[in-house]
Tab-separated table of C-alpha atoms in Angstrom:
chain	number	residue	atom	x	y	z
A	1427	UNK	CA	-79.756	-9.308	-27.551
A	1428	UNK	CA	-77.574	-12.147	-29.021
A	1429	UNK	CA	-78.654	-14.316	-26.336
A	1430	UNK	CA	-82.128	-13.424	-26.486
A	1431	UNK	CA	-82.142	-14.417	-30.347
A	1432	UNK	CA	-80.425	-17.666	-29.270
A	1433	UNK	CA	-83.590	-18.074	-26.789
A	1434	UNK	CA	-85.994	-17.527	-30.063
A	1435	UNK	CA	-83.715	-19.969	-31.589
A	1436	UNK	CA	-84.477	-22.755	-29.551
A	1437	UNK	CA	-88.661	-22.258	-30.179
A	1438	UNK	CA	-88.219	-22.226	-33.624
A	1439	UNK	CA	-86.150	-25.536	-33.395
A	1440	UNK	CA	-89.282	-26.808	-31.541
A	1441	UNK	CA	-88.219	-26.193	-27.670
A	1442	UNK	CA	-89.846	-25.036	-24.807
A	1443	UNK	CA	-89.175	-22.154	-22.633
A	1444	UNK	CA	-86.783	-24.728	-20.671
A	1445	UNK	CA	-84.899	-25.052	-24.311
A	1446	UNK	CA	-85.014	-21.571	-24.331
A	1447	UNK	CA	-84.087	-20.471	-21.215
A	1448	UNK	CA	-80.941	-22.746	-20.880
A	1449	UNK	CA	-79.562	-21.461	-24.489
A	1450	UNK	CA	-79.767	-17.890	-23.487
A	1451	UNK	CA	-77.837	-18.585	-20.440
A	1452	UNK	CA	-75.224	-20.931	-21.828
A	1453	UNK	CA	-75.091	-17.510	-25.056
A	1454	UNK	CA	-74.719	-14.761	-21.733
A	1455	UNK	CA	-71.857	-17.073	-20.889
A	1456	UNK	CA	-69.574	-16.154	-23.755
A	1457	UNK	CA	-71.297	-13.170	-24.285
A	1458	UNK	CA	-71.945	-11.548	-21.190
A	1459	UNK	CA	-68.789	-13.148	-19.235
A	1460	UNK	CA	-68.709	-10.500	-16.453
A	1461	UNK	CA	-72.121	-12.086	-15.428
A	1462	UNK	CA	-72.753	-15.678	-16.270
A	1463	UNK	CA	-70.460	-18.719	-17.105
A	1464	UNK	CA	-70.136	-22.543	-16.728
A	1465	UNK	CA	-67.817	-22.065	-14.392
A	1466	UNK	CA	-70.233	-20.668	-12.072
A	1467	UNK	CA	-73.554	-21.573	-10.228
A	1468	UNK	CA	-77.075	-20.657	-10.962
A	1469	UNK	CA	-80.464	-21.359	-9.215
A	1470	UNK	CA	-83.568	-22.635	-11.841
A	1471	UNK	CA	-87.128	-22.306	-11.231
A	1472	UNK	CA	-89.663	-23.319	-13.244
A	1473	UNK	CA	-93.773	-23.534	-13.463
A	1474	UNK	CA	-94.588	-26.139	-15.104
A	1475	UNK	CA	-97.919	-26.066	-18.089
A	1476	UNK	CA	-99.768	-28.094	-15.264
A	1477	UNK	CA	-99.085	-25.690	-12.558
A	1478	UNK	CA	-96.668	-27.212	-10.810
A	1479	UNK	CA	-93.120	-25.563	-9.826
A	1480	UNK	CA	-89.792	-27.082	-9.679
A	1481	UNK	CA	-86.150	-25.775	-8.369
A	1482	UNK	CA	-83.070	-26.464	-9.233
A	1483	UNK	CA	-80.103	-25.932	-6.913
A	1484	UNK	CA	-77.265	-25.593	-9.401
A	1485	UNK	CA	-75.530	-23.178	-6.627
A	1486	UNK	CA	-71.893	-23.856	-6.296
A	1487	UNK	CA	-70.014	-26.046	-3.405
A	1488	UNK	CA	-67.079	-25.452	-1.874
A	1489	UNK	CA	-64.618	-28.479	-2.162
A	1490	UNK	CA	-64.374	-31.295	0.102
A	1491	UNK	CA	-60.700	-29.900	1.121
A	1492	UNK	CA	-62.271	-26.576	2.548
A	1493	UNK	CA	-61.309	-25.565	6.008
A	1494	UNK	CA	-62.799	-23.202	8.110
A	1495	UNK	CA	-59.444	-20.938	8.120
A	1496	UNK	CA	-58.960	-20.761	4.586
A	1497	UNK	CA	-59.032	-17.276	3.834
A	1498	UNK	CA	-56.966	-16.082	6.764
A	1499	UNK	CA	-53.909	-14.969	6.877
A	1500	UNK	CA	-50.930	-15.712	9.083
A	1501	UNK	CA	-51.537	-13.262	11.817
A	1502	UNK	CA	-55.115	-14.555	12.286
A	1503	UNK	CA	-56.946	-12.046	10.073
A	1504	UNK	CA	-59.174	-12.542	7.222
A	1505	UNK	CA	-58.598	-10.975	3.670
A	1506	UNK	CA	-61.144	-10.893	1.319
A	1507	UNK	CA	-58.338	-11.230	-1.958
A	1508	UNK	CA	-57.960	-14.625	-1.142
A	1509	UNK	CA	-61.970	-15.357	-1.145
A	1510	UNK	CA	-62.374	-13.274	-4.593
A	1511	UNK	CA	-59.567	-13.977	-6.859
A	1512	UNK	CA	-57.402	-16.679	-7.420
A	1513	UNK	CA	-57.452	-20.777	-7.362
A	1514	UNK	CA	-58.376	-20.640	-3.211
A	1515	UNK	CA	-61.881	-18.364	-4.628
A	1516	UNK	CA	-62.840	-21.201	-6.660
A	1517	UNK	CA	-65.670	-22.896	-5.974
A	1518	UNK	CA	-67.238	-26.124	-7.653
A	1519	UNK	CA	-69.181	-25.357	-10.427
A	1520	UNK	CA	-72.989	-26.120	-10.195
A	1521	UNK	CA	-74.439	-23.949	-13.281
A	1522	UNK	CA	-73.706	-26.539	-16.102
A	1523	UNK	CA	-75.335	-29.585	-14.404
A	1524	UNK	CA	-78.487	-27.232	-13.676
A	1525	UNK	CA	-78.963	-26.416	-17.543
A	1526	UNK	CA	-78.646	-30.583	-18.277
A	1527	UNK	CA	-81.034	-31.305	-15.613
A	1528	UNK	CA	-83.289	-28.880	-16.734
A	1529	UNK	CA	-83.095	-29.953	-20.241
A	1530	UNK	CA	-82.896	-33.364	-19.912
A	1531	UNK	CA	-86.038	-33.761	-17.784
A	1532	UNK	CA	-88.353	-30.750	-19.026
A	1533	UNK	CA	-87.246	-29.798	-22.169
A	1534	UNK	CA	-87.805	-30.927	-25.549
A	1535	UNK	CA	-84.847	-30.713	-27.577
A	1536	UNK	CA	-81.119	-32.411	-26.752
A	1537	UNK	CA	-78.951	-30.376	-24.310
A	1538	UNK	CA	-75.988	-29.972	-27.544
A	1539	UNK	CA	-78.630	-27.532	-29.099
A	1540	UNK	CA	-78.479	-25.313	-26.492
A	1541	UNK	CA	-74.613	-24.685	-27.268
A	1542	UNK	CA	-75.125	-23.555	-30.622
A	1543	UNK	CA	-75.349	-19.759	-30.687
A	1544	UNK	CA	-72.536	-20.172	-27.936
A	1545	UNK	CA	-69.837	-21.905	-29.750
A	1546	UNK	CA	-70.374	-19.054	-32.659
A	1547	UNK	CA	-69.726	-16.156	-30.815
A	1548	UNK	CA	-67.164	-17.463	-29.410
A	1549	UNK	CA	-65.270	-18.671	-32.280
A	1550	UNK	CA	-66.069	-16.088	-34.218
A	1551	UNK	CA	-66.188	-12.948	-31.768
A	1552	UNK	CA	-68.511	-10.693	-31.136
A	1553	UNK	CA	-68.810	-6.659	-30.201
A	1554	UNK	CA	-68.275	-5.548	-27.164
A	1555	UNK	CA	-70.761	-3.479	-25.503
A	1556	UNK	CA	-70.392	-0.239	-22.980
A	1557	UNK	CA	-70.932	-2.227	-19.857
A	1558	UNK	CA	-68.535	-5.118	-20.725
A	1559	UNK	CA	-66.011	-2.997	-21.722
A	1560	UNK	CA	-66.490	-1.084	-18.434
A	1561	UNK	CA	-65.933	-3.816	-16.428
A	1562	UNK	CA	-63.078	-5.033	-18.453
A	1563	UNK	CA	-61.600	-1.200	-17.791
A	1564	UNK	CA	-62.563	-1.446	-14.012
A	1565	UNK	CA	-60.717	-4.963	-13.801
A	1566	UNK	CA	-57.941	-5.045	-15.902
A	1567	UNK	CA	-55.164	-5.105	-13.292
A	1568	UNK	CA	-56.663	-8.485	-11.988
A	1569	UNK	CA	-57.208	-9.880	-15.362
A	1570	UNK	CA	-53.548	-9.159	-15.725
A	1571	UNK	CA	-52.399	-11.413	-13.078
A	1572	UNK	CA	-53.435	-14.273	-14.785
A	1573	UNK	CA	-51.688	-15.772	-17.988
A	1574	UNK	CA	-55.008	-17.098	-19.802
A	1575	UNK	CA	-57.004	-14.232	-19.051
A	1576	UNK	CA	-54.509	-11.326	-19.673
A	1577	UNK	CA	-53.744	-12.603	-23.030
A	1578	UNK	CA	-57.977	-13.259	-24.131
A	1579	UNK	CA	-59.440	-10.096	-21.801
A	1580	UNK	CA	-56.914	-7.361	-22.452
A	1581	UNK	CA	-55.141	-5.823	-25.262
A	1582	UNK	CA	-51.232	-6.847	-25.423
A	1583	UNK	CA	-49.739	-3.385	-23.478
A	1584	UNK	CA	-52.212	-4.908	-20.717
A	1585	UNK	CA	-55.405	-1.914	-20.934
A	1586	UNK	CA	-58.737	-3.433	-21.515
A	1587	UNK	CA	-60.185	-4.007	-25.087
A	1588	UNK	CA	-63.032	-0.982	-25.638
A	1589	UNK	CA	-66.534	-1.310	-26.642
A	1590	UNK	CA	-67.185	-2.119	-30.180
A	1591	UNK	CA	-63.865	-4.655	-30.040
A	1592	UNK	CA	-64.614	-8.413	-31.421
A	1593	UNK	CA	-63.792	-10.581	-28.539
A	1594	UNK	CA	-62.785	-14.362	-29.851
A	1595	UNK	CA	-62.760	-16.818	-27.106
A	1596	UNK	CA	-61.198	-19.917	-29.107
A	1597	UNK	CA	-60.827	-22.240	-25.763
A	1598	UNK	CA	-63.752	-21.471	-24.591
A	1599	UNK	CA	-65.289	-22.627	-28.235
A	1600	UNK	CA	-63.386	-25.552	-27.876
A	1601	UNK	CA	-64.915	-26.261	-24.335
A	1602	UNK	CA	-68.560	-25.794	-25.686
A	1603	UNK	CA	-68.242	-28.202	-28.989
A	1604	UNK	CA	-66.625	-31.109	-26.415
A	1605	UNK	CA	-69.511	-30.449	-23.894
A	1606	UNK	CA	-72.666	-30.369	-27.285
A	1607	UNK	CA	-70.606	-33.540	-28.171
A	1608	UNK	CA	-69.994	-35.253	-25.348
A	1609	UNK	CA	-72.637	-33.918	-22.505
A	1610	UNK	CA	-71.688	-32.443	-19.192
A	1611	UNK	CA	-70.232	-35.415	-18.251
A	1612	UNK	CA	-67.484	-34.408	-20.204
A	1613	UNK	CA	-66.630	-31.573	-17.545
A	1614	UNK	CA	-67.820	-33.289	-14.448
A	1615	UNK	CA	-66.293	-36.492	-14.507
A	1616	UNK	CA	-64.219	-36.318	-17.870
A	1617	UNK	CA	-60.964	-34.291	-19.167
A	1618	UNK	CA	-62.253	-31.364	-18.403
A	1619	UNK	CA	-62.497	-32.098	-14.437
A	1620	UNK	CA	-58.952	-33.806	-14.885
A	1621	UNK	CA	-57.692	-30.651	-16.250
A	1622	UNK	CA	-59.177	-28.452	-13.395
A	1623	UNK	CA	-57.954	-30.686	-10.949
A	1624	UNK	CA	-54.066	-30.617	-12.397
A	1625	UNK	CA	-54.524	-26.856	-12.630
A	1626	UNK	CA	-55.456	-26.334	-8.645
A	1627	UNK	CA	-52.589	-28.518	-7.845
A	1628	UNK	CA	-49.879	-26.440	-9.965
A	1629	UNK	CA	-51.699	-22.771	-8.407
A	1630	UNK	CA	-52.711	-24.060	-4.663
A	1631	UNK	CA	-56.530	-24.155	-5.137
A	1632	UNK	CA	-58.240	-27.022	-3.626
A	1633	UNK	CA	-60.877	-28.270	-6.625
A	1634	UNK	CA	-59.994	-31.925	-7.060
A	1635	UNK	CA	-61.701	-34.269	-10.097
A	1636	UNK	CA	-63.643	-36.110	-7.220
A	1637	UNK	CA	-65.303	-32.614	-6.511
């Protein structure tokens, strides 16, 4: 619901259903984590008022460093951990240049709009619902593993937050104002890919800035 509001939003600003479509998703994002997020992919299709149809790959890419026996272990064998969790699952976001494409060529209002209902829920929380809080439950012992999410995701003896908690994701905030401020550039080719990239080095993922 909060992200289809933030859809409504965006025609009473004056947008189209491109406006629309791309502030719902960037609002399921922060609000519906367990799904959606910039730092995933996302395919767009769209019928133009004339008739005509456009896509938009905004899949993700593996990075350049990729090899064919990533995911295997020492013996030979595959595992799927490696391909699912951790800096060696991480693939090169596509999801965020989609929405600015989409935007910048189809819809009517400026891509920063889009972020608005975004950066309020997640400075300001919002209530978690049955199903998030399930999955939170369901994967709280690999949300543990990891510093960031461990300390946002789960409660501090390490069990998930329930349903009807107010999740605040302040870095997440922080990443939305820089990106309405300063466009995806910002986390393609800015501090935000430089940050990625010093992060994969530290953890042994492969995601450089150049990807």
């Amino acid at each position: 619901p909060l992200a289809t509001q933030a859809a409504l939003d965006a025609f009473a600003r004056g947008g189209n259903a491109i406006d629309a479509a791309v502030a719902a998703g960037l609002t399921l994002g922060v609000v519906d984590g367990h799904n959606s997020g910039i730092g995933g992919g996302c395919f767009i299709l769209i019928r133009l008022a004339g008739g005509g149809l456009v896509c938009i790959d905004g899949r993700e890419t593996a990075p350049a460093a990729a090899t064919r026996d990533m995911f295997f272990l020492q013996d030979g064998r595959p595992t799927d951990a490696l391909s699912r969790m951790g800096p060696l699952a991480v693939g090169v976001p596509g999801a965020l240049a989609a929405y600015a494409r989409a935007v910048e060529q189809f819809g009517r209002l400026p891509l920063a709009t889009a972020f608005t209902a975004g950066i309020r829920y997640a400075a300001e929380g919002f209530p978690l619902d049955l199903v998030y809080a399930r999955k939170l439950a369901n994967t709280a012992a690999d949300l543990a593993v990891f510093p960031a999410s461990r300390e946002i995701l789960l409660q501090p003896d390490g069990a998930a937050w329930p349903a009807g908690h107010v999740l605040v994701q302040r870095d997440l905030a922080a990443t939305y104002r820089s990106l309405a401020a300063e466009g995806s550039g910002w986390f393609y080719r800015g501090p935000f890919a430089a940050t990625t990239a010093a992060y994969m080095r530290e953890t042994g993922g492969l995601v450089t800035a150049a990807d």
